Short mmCIF file of C-alpha atoms in Angstrom, two decimals:
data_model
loop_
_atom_site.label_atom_id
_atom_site.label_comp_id
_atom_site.label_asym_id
_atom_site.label_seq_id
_atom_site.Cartn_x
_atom_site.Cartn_y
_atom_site.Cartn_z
CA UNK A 173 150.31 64.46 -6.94
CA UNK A 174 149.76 64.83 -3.33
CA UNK A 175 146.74 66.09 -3.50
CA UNK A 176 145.33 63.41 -5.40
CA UNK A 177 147.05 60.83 -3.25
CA UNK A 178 145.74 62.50 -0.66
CA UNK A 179 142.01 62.64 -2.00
CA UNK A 180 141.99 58.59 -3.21
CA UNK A 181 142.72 57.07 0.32
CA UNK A 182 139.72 58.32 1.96
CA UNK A 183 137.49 57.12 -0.54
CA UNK A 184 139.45 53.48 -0.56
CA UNK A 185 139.53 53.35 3.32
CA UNK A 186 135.16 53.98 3.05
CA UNK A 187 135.12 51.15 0.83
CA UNK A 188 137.34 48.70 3.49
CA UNK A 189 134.80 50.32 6.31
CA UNK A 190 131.65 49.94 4.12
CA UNK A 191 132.75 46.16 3.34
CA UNK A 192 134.22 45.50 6.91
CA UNK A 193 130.67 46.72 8.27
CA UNK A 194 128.64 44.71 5.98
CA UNK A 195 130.71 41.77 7.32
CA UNK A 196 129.99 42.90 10.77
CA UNK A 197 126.31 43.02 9.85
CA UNK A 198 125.54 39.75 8.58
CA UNK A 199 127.60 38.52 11.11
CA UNK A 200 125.31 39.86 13.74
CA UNK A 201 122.08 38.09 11.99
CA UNK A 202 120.51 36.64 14.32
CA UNK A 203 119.87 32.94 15.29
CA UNK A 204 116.15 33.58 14.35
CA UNK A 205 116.67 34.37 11.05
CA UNK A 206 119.13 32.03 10.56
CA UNK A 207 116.33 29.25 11.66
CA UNK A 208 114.24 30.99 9.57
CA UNK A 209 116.21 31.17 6.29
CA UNK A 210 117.12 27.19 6.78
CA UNK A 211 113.14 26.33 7.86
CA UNK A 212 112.36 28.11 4.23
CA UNK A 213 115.31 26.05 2.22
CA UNK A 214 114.29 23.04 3.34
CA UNK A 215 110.11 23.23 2.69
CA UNK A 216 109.98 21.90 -0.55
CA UNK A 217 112.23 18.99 0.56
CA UNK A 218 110.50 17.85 3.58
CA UNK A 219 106.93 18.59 1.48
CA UNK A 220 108.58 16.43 -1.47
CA UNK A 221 109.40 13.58 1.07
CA UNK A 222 106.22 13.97 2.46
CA UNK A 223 103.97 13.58 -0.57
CA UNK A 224 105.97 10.42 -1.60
CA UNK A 225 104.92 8.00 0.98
CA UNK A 226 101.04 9.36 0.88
CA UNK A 227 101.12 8.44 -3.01
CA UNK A 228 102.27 5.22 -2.26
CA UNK A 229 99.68 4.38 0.34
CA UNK A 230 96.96 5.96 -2.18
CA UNK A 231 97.89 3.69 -4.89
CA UNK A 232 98.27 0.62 -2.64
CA UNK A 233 94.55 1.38 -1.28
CA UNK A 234 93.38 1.56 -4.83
CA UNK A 235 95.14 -1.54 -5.84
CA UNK A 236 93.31 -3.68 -2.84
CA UNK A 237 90.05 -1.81 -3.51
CA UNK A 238 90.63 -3.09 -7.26
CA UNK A 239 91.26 -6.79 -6.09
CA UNK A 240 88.81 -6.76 -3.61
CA UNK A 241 85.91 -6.10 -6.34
CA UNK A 242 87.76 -8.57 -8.75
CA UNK A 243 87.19 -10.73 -5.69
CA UNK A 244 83.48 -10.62 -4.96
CA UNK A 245 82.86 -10.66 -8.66
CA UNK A 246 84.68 -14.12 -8.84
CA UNK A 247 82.87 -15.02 -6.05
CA UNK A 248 79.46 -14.33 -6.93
CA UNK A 249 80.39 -15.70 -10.16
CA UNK A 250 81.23 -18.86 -8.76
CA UNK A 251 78.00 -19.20 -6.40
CA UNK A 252 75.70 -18.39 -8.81
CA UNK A 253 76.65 -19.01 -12.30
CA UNK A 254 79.03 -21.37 -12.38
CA UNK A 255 78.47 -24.97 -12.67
CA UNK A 256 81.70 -25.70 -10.55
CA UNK A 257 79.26 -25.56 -7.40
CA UNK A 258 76.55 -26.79 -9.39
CA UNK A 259 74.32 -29.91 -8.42
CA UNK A 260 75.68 -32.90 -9.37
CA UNK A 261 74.57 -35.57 -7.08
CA UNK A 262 71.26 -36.18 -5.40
CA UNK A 263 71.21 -38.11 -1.69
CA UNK A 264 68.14 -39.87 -0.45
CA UNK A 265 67.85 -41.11 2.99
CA UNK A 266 64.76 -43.02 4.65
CA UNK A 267 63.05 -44.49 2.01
CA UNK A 268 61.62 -48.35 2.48
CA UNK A 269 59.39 -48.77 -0.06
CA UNK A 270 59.40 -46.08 -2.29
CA UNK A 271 62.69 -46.49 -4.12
CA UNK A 272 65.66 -43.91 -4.17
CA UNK A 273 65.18 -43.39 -7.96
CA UNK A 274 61.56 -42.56 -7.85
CA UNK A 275 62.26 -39.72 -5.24
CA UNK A 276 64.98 -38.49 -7.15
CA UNK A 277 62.55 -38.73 -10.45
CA UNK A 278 60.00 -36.78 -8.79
CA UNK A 279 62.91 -34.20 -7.22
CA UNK A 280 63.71 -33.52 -10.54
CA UNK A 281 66.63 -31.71 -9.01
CA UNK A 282 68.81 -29.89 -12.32
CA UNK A 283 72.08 -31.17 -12.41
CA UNK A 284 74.82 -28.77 -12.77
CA UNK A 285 72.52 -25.70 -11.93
CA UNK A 286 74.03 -23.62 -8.85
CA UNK A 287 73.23 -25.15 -5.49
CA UNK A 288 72.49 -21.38 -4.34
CA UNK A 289 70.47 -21.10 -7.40
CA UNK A 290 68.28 -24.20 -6.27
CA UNK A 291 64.84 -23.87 -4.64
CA UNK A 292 64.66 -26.22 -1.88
CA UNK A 293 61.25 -25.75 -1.13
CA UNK A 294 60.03 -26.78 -4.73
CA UNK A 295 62.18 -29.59 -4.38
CA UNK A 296 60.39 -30.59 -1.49
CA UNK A 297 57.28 -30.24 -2.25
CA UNK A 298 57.24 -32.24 -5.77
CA UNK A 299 58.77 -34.80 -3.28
CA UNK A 300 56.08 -34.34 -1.01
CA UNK A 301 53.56 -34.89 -3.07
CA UNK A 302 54.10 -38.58 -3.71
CA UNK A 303 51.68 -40.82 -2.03
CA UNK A 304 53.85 -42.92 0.19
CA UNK A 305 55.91 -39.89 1.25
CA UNK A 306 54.79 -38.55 5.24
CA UNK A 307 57.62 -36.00 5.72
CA UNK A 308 60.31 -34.20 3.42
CA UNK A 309 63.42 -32.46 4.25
CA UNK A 310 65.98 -31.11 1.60
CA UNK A 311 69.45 -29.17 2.23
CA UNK A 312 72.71 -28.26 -0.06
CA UNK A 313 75.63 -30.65 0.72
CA UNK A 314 78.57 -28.42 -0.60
CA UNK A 315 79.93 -28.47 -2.92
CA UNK A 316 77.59 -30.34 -5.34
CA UNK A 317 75.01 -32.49 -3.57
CA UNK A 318 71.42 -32.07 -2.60
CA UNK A 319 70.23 -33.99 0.23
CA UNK A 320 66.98 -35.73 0.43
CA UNK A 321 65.79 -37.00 4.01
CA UNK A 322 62.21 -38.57 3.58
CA UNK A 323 59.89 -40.73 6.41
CA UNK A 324 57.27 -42.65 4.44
CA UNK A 325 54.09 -43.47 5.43
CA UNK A 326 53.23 -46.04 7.40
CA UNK A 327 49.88 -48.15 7.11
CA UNK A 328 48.02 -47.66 10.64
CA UNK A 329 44.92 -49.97 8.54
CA UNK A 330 43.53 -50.59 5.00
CA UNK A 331 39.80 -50.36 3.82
CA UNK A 332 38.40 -52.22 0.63
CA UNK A 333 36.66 -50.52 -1.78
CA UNK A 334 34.39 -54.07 -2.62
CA UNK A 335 33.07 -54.81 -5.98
CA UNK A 336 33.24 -52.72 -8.54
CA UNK A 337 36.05 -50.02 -6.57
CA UNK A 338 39.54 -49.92 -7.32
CA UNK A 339 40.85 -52.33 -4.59
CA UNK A 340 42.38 -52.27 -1.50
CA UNK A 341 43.63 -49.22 -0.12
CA UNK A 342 46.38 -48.52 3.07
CA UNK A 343 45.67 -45.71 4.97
CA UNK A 344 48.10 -44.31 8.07
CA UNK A 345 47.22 -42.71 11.12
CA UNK A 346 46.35 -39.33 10.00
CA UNK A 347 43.66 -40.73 7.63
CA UNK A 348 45.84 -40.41 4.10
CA UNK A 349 44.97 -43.11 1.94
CA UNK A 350 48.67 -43.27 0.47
CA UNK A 351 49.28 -47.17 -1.27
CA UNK A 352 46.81 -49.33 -3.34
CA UNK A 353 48.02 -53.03 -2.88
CA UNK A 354 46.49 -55.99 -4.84
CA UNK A 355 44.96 -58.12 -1.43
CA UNK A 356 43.86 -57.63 2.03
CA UNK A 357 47.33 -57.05 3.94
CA UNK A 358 47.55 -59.77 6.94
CA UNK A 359 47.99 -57.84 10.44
CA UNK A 360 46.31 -54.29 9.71
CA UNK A 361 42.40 -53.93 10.78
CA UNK A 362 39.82 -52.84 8.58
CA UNK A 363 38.34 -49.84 8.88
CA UNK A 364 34.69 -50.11 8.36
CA UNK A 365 33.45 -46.38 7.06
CA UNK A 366 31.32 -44.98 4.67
CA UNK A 367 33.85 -42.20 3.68
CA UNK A 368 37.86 -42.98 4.28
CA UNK A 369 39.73 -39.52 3.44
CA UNK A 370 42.36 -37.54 5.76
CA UNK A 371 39.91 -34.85 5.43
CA UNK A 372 36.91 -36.47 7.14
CA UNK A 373 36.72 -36.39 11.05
CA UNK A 374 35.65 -39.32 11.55
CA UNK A 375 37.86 -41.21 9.40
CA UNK A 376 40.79 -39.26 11.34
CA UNK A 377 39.63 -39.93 14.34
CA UNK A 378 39.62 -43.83 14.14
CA UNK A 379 42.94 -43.77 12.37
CA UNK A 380 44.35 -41.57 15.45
CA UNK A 381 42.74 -44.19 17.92
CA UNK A 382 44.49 -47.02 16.34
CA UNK A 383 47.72 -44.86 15.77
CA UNK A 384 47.93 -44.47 19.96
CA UNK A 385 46.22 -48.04 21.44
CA UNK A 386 49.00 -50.34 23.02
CA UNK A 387 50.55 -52.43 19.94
CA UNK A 388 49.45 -55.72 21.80
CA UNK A 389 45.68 -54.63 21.41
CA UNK A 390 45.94 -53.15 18.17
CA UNK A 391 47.45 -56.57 16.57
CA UNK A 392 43.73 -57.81 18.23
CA UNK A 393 41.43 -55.32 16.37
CA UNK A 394 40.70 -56.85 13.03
CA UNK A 395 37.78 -54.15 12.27
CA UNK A 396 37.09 -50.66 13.33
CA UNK A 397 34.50 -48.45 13.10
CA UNK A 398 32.52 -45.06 14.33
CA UNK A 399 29.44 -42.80 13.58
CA UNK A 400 31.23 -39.38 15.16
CA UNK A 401 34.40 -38.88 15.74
CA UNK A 402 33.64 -39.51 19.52
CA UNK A 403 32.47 -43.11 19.28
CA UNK A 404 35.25 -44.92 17.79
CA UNK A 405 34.62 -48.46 18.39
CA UNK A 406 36.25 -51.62 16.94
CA UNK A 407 36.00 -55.82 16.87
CA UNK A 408 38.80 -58.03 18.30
CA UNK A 409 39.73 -61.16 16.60
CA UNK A 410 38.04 -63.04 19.49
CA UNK A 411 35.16 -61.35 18.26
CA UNK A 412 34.43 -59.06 21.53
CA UNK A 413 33.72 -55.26 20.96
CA UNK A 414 35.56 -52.59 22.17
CA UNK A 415 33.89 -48.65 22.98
CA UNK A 416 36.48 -47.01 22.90
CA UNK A 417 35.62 -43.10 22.56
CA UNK A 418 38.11 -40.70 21.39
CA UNK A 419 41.60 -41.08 21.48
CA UNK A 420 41.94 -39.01 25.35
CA UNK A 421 43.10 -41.08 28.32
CA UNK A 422 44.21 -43.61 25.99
CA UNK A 423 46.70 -45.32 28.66
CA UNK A 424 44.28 -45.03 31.73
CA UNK A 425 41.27 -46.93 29.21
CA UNK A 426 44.18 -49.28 28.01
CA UNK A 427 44.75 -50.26 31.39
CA UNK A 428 40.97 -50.49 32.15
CA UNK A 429 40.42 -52.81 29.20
CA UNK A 430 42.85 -55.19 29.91
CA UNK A 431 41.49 -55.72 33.45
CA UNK A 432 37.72 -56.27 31.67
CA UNK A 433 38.74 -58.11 29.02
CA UNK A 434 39.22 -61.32 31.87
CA UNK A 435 35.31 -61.31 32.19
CA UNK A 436 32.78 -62.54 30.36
CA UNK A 437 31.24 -60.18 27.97
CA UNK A 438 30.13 -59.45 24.24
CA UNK A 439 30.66 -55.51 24.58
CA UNK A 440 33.39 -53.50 26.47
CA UNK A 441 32.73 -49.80 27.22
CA UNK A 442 35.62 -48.24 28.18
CA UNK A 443 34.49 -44.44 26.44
CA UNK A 444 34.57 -43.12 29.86
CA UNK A 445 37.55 -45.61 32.04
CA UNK A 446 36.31 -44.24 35.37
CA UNK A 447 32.82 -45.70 34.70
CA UNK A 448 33.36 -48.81 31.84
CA UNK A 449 30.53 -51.53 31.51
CA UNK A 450 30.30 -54.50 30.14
CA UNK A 451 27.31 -55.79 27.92
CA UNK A 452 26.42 -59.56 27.12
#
């Protein structure tokens, strides 16, 4: 019995030594690993945490990219197909004698089509095209109105077309015959020329004469006339004739006139106002 007694309690006493050294040993781990084993625990956490926020932010981005598509297809929508911004009211401004209606007739503007849709320049120029009209301007009045700004023409002088033509014709200072009217107008002069068009120099020249003279000599010129545009020429009610040239120097020959025009005389040269004459 001794013996075996005696052979147990070394093996017990290794097994208190192996276990009280094992202690010992992870005891002495050091504050490395320690770090180490805690830095590895907690990875998938802090990843975990990490990846949560970044999915939110991905799906908010994809939410406002979503709505801000939605958006410009509303948008677009609304400017160009929708009759919500659509033309629904035509403005004029500036007419006289050419009536509102009649522009807008001619505009022929398409109610309820898009304003951003709407060619302004077609608008104009069916606009323009009108006889009495000089000058056109059209703009988009959002949300639904079209604009119409017109200066008419105004009559600088008539001519008659005599027997057999088709009556009396008004004619402004660029040479556009624009109005037929049924009798000689009081207060405009006669233009006395074989050809009246806007496209004939002579017939422009005259009309620019008369569109610059001083209006106290112009409501004196009952007729005028030229053979080039460089000899424009016209008769005074008091029956006197005036050279008057081209329409240059038109305030320095104005001024020269007026000072002839107190002597006697049948015709008053004032083509060139540092030299004028006067003819019996």
């Amino acid at each position: 019995m001794s013996s075996t007694s005696q052979r147990r309690r070394p093996s017990e006493e290794d097994e208190r030594d192996r276990a009280a050294l094992a202690r010992e040993r992870r005891g002495r781990r050091s504050e490395e690993e320690r770090r180490r084993t805690r830095a590895t625990a907690t990875r998938p956490q802090a990843r975990a945490r990490a990846t949560r926020p970044n999915r939110r932010v991905e799906i908010r981005r994809r939410w406002v990219a979503l709505l801000s598509v939605l958006t410009l297809i509303a948008l677009v929508y609304l400017l160009f197909f929708s009759s919500m911004l659509g033309a629904k009211d035509v403005s004029v401004t500036g007419s006289r004698t050419v009536t509102a209606d009649q522009i807008r007739a001619m505009a022929a503007v398409p109610l309820d089509k898009p304003l951003l849709r709407l060619s302004t320049d077609e608008i104009r120029d069916r606009v323009a095209g009108m006889p009495g009209i000089a000058t056109v301007e059209v703009s988009r009045s959002w949300p639904n109105t079209v604009d119409i700004t017109v200066t008419e023409r105004t009559a600088i002088a008539f001519f008659d077309s005599g027997p057999g033509g088709d009556g009396v014709h008004l004619v402004d200072d660029g040479g556009v015959v624009f109005k037929t009217v049924p009798a000689r107008p009081a207060g405009l002069p006669e233009l006395k020329l074989p050809k009246v068009s806007a496209d004939d120099p002579v017939t422009r020249a005259v009309t620019a004469v008369l569109g610059v003279i001083p209006e106290q000599l112009l409501k004196q010129v009952t007729t005028a006339t030229a053979k080039t545009p460089a000899s424009v020429e016209f008769t005074l009610s008091s029956g006197k004739i005036v050279r008057w040239g081209t329409a240059e120097q038109t305030d320095r020959k104005a001024k020269v006139l007026a000072a002839l025009l107190t002597q006697e005389g049948k015709v008053y040269d004032v083509a060139a106002p540092e030299l004028p004459t006067i003819t019996s």
